Amino acid sequence: MPEKKTSSSLPRRKFLQLSAAAVGAVGAGGASVHAAAASDPEAPLVPRAKGGAWGRKRSFNGEYTGEYLNQVAFPMGGLGSGMICLEGTGALSHVSLRNRPEVFNEPCVFAAVCVTGKTKVARVLEGPVPARKLFGAPNTGNGAGGTSFGLPRFAAASFRVRFPFAAVTLTDKKMPLQAEITGWSPFEPGDADNSSLPAAALEYRFTNPT
């Protein structure tokens, strides 16, 4: 019986052979990448959603850095008493007070530090503004008025969470200080009254490594 052919006049058997070879090549390539990742278990290489590029995977329960800071925040405030979120970059957002859940409420509130001397350096106590805020949010096409996005800020941030605490570490080569923001909520296991206090706290710690 004559062999059936595909629409491109390529014999089916040959087509399947070529397909299997291609899949095998892809699998071998993936295996080599995963083998390389296994040599560094703390930061394995994983495929990203965009463009199929490879990037560093955040370890379980580890710090959030780089692209992982784009959309992460820690809610602060007593249980059922409102909320203010400390974002991974150090920004304050999701301000929901007076019995109104306003998860998109982000007033222009920030802290800053200035170092004087031979060279004056000032920075907002936040890391780089996430891309999701710079593009796509309401009014960003008109310059994002009423925000602090254009102010100088620390070059890098890292974020770690251990409920009821969250800490943001900020670094910048041009700033002779290292800064850390610790946010926390009133929480005492078994004590509903004190755990429901309408309060949240931010602590700022500065280290001079010079």
mmCIF file of C-alpha atoms in Angstrom:
data_model
loop_
_atom_site.group_PDB
_atom_site.id
_atom_site.type_symbol
_atom_site.label_atom_id
_atom_site.label_comp_id
_atom_site.label_asym_id
_atom_site.label_seq_id
_atom_site.Cartn_x
_atom_site.Cartn_y
_atom_site.Cartn_z
ATOM 1 C CA MET A 1 0.000 0.000 0.000
ATOM 2 C CA PRO A 2 1.525 3.382 -0.941
ATOM 3 C CA GLU A 3 2.715 5.539 1.969
ATOM 4 C CA LYS A 4 0.520 8.506 2.770
ATOM 5 C CA LYS A 5 2.126 11.909 2.511
ATOM 6 C CA THR A 6 1.592 15.209 4.262
ATOM 7 C CA SER A 7 0.391 18.307 2.432
ATOM 8 C CA SER A 8 4.013 19.299 1.891
ATOM 9 C CA SER A 9 4.724 16.040 -0.003
ATOM 10 C CA LEU A 10 6.921 14.832 2.887
ATOM 11 C CA PRO A 11 6.375 11.117 3.693
ATOM 12 C CA ARG A 12 4.626 10.665 7.005
ATOM 13 C CA ARG A 13 7.291 8.297 8.322
ATOM 14 C CA LYS A 14 10.025 10.803 7.469
ATOM 15 C CA PHE A 15 7.984 13.607 9.040
ATOM 16 C CA LEU A 16 7.617 11.649 12.288
ATOM 17 C CA GLN A 17 11.327 10.828 12.330
ATOM 18 C CA LEU A 18 12.256 14.478 11.954
ATOM 19 C CA SER A 19 9.745 15.484 14.637
ATOM 20 C CA ALA A 20 11.149 12.931 17.069
ATOM 21 C CA ALA A 21 14.673 14.138 16.388
ATOM 22 C CA ALA A 22 13.633 17.738 17.030
ATOM 23 C CA VAL A 23 11.940 16.839 20.314
ATOM 24 C CA GLY A 24 15.008 14.871 21.365
ATOM 25 C CA ALA A 25 17.237 17.857 20.642
ATOM 26 C CA VAL A 26 15.028 20.137 22.690
ATOM 27 C CA GLY A 27 15.005 17.637 25.555
ATOM 28 C CA ALA A 28 18.774 17.330 25.476
ATOM 29 C CA GLY A 29 19.119 21.106 25.549
ATOM 30 C CA GLY A 30 16.735 21.354 28.477
ATOM 31 C CA ALA A 31 18.621 18.613 30.308
ATOM 32 C CA SER A 32 21.910 20.469 29.901
ATOM 33 C CA VAL A 33 20.343 23.655 31.258
ATOM 34 C CA HIS A 34 18.854 21.849 34.233
ATOM 35 C CA ALA A 35 22.176 20.140 34.846
ATOM 36 C CA ALA A 36 23.815 23.561 34.987
ATOM 37 C CA ALA A 37 21.098 24.752 37.331
ATOM 38 C CA ALA A 38 21.682 21.792 39.640
ATOM 39 C CA SER A 39 25.219 23.003 40.229
ATOM 40 C CA ASP A 40 23.771 26.126 41.859
ATOM 41 C CA PRO A 41 20.692 24.908 43.791
ATOM 42 C CA GLU A 42 20.171 28.258 45.479
ATOM 43 C CA ALA A 43 19.548 30.025 42.171
ATOM 44 C CA PRO A 44 18.473 27.498 39.534
ATOM 45 C CA LEU A 45 17.729 28.589 35.995
ATOM 46 C CA VAL A 46 14.070 28.426 35.011
ATOM 47 C CA PRO A 47 12.173 29.458 31.870
ATOM 48 C CA ARG A 48 10.433 32.804 32.094
ATOM 49 C CA ALA A 49 7.044 33.457 30.584
ATOM 50 C CA LYS A 50 8.207 36.213 28.255
ATOM 51 C CA GLY A 51 10.206 35.213 25.217
ATOM 52 C CA GLY A 52 11.285 31.892 26.657
ATOM 53 C CA ALA A 53 14.351 33.486 28.249
ATOM 54 C CA TRP A 54 16.035 31.911 31.238
ATOM 55 C CA GLY A 55 16.322 33.634 34.595
ATOM 56 C CA ARG A 56 17.101 33.034 38.233
ATOM 57 C CA LYS A 57 14.437 31.362 40.342
ATOM 58 C CA ARG A 58 13.688 32.701 43.816
ATOM 59 C CA SER A 59 14.350 30.050 46.429
ATOM 60 C CA PHE A 60 11.416 28.925 48.561
ATOM 61 C CA ASN A 61 10.753 31.346 51.416
ATOM 62 C CA GLY A 62 13.767 33.366 50.317
ATOM 63 C CA GLU A 63 14.222 37.041 49.594
ATOM 64 C CA TYR A 64 12.374 38.833 46.817
ATOM 65 C CA THR A 65 14.679 40.763 44.477
ATOM 66 C CA GLY A 66 14.671 42.092 40.918
ATOM 67 C CA GLU A 67 11.587 41.149 38.914
ATOM 68 C CA TYR A 68 10.067 39.424 41.946
ATOM 69 C CA LEU A 69 9.537 42.842 43.558
ATOM 70 C CA ASN A 70 7.160 43.877 40.787
ATOM 71 C CA GLN A 71 4.001 42.822 42.613
ATOM 72 C CA VAL A 72 4.512 41.847 46.224
ATOM 73 C CA ALA A 73 3.323 43.605 49.367
ATOM 74 C CA PHE A 74 2.906 42.901 53.084
ATOM 75 C CA PRO A 75 -0.351 43.972 54.807
ATOM 76 C CA MET A 76 0.124 45.813 58.091
ATOM 77 C CA GLY A 77 -2.532 46.596 60.668
ATOM 78 C CA GLY A 78 -4.494 44.813 63.348
ATOM 79 C CA LEU A 79 -6.841 42.012 62.393
ATOM 80 C CA GLY A 80 -10.021 43.461 60.905
ATOM 81 C CA SER A 81 -8.963 47.046 61.646
ATOM 82 C CA GLY A 82 -7.830 48.336 58.264
ATOM 83 C CA MET A 83 -4.641 47.940 56.272
ATOM 84 C CA ILE A 84 -1.565 49.670 54.922
ATOM 85 C CA CYS A 85 0.750 47.584 52.754
ATOM 86 C CA LEU A 86 4.528 47.735 52.743
ATOM 87 C CA GLU A 87 5.600 46.847 49.209
ATOM 88 C CA GLY A 88 8.737 44.949 48.344
ATOM 89 C CA THR A 89 10.400 48.175 47.214
ATOM 90 C CA GLY A 90 9.541 50.036 50.435
ATOM 91 C CA ALA A 91 6.555 51.962 49.074
ATOM 92 C CA LEU A 92 3.301 52.264 51.024
ATOM 93 C CA SER A 93 0.109 51.300 49.222
ATOM 94 C CA HIS A 94 -3.328 49.672 49.552
ATOM 95 C CA VAL A 95 -4.247 52.216 52.216
ATOM 96 C CA SER A 96 -7.618 51.006 53.491
ATOM 97 C CA LEU A 97 -8.823 52.936 56.514
ATOM 98 C CA ARG A 98 -12.109 53.979 58.116
ATOM 99 C CA ASN A 99 -13.905 50.751 57.191
ATOM 100 C CA ARG A 100 -13.284 51.242 53.458
ATOM 101 C CA PRO A 101 -11.284 48.580 51.579
ATOM 102 C CA GLU A 102 -9.369 50.671 49.015
ATOM 103 C CA VAL A 103 -6.791 48.303 47.612
ATOM 104 C CA PHE A 104 -5.883 50.723 44.800
ATOM 105 C CA ASN A 105 -5.423 53.698 47.137
ATOM 106 C CA GLU A 106 -1.771 54.795 47.038
ATOM 107 C CA PRO A 107 -1.362 58.339 48.347
ATOM 108 C CA CYS A 108 1.930 60.151 47.781
ATOM 109 C CA VAL A 109 3.464 59.274 51.151
ATOM 110 C CA PHE A 110 7.143 58.462 51.533
ATOM 111 C CA ALA A 111 10.209 58.871 53.723
ATOM 112 C CA ALA A 112 13.587 60.160 52.551
ATOM 113 C CA VAL A 113 17.142 60.533 53.792
ATOM 114 C CA CYS A 114 19.802 63.128 52.958
ATOM 115 C CA VAL A 115 23.537 62.908 53.655
ATOM 116 C CA THR A 116 25.483 66.179 53.675
ATOM 117 C CA GLY A 117 29.206 66.771 53.353
ATOM 118 C CA LYS A 118 31.512 67.121 50.373
ATOM 119 C CA THR A 119 28.839 65.499 48.249
ATOM 120 C CA LYS A 120 25.201 65.823 49.152
ATOM 121 C CA VAL A 121 23.097 62.766 48.394
ATOM 122 C CA ALA A 122 19.367 62.425 48.926
ATOM 123 C CA ARG A 123 17.191 59.410 48.295
ATOM 124 C CA VAL A 124 13.586 58.401 48.790
ATOM 125 C CA LEU A 125 13.633 55.344 51.034
ATOM 126 C CA GLU A 126 12.370 53.059 48.304
ATOM 127 C CA GLY A 127 13.851 50.879 45.597
ATOM 128 C CA PRO A 128 13.230 51.277 41.848
ATOM 129 C CA VAL A 129 9.602 51.867 40.867
ATOM 130 C CA PRO A 130 8.063 48.620 39.519
ATOM 131 C CA ALA A 131 7.317 48.563 35.793
ATOM 132 C CA ARG A 132 3.631 47.852 36.445
ATOM 133 C CA LYS A 133 3.319 51.322 37.988
ATOM 134 C CA LEU A 134 5.210 53.137 35.256
ATOM 135 C CA PHE A 135 3.217 51.594 32.419
ATOM 136 C CA GLY A 136 -0.468 50.838 32.340
ATOM 137 C CA ALA A 137 -1.658 52.458 35.553
ATOM 138 C CA PRO A 138 -4.159 55.353 35.278
ATOM 139 C CA ASN A 139 -2.585 58.741 34.398
ATOM 140 C CA THR A 140 0.919 57.341 33.795
ATOM 141 C CA GLY A 141 0.654 58.385 30.152
ATOM 142 C CA ASN A 142 0.310 61.973 31.365
ATOM 143 C CA GLY A 143 3.348 61.845 33.632
ATOM 144 C CA ALA A 144 1.832 60.124 36.688
ATOM 145 C CA GLY A 145 1.181 63.373 38.522
ATOM 146 C CA GLY A 146 0.810 63.213 42.283
ATOM 147 C CA THR A 147 3.332 60.403 42.630
ATOM 148 C CA SER A 148 6.953 60.264 43.780
ATOM 149 C CA PHE A 149 8.112 58.206 40.789
ATOM 150 C CA GLY A 150 10.458 60.917 39.490
ATOM 151 C CA LEU A 151 12.345 61.403 42.757
ATOM 152 C CA PRO A 152 15.786 59.810 43.214
ATOM 153 C CA ARG A 153 15.636 56.519 45.096
ATOM 154 C CA PHE A 154 17.891 53.638 46.077
ATOM 155 C CA ALA A 155 19.273 51.581 43.196
ATOM 156 C CA ALA A 156 18.423 48.149 44.610
ATOM 157 C CA ALA A 157 16.030 46.596 47.086
ATOM 158 C CA SER A 158 15.433 43.180 48.624
ATOM 159 C CA PHE A 159 12.371 42.045 50.543
ATOM 160 C CA ARG A 160 11.923 39.293 53.113
ATOM 161 C CA VAL A 161 8.819 38.372 55.071
ATOM 162 C CA ARG A 162 8.377 36.527 58.359
ATOM 163 C CA PHE A 163 4.885 37.276 59.654
ATOM 164 C CA PRO A 164 4.183 39.539 61.494
ATOM 165 C CA PHE A 165 7.369 41.239 60.251
ATOM 166 C CA ALA A 166 8.528 42.349 56.801
ATOM 167 C CA ALA A 167 11.888 43.926 56.012
ATOM 168 C CA VAL A 168 13.093 45.920 53.014
ATOM 169 C CA THR A 169 16.856 46.360 52.555
ATOM 170 C CA LEU A 170 17.983 49.260 50.359
ATOM 171 C CA THR A 171 21.418 49.780 48.821
ATOM 172 C CA ASP A 172 22.954 52.317 46.462
ATOM 173 C CA LYS A 173 26.615 52.793 45.490
ATOM 174 C CA LYS A 174 26.219 56.580 45.560
ATOM 175 C CA MET A 175 24.663 56.595 49.021
ATOM 176 C CA PRO A 176 27.126 56.077 51.914
ATOM 177 C CA LEU A 177 24.374 54.483 53.976
ATOM 178 C CA GLN A 178 22.610 51.166 53.910
ATOM 179 C CA ALA A 179 18.965 51.389 54.916
ATOM 180 C CA GLU A 180 16.495 48.854 56.208
ATOM 181 C CA ILE A 181 12.766 49.298 56.739
ATOM 182 C CA THR A 182 10.960 46.917 59.073
ATOM 183 C CA GLY A 183 7.186 46.905 59.064
ATOM 184 C CA TRP A 184 5.107 44.991 61.556
ATOM 185 C CA SER A 185 1.609 44.517 62.867
ATOM 186 C CA PRO A 186 0.318 43.964 66.409
ATOM 187 C CA PHE A 187 -0.061 40.219 66.674
ATOM 188 C CA GLU A 188 -0.158 37.999 69.720
ATOM 189 C CA PRO A 189 -1.334 34.418 69.218
ATOM 190 C CA GLY A 190 -4.359 33.741 71.399
ATOM 191 C CA ASP A 191 -4.921 37.436 72.192
ATOM 192 C CA ALA A 192 -7.602 38.683 69.816
ATOM 193 C CA ASP A 193 -7.938 42.113 71.467
ATOM 194 C CA ASN A 194 -4.301 43.164 71.172
ATOM 195 C CA SER A 195 -3.972 41.515 67.759
ATOM 196 C CA SER A 196 -6.840 43.696 66.522
ATOM 197 C CA LEU A 197 -5.390 47.061 67.519
ATOM 198 C CA PRO A 198 -5.767 49.638 64.704
ATOM 199 C CA ALA A 199 -2.027 50.196 64.433
ATOM 200 C CA ALA A 200 0.990 49.419 62.292
ATOM 201 C CA ALA A 201 4.655 50.263 62.739
ATOM 202 C CA LEU A 202 7.592 51.166 60.516
ATOM 203 C CA GLU A 203 11.156 51.139 61.812
ATOM 204 C CA TYR A 204 14.032 52.679 59.848
ATOM 205 C CA ARG A 205 17.590 51.495 60.472
ATOM 206 C CA PHE A 206 20.675 53.059 58.895
ATOM 207 C CA THR A 207 24.151 51.559 58.721
ATOM 208 C CA ASN A 208 27.293 53.482 57.789
ATOM 209 C CA PRO A 209 29.731 51.011 56.161
ATOM 210 C CA THR A 210 32.381 53.673 55.447
#
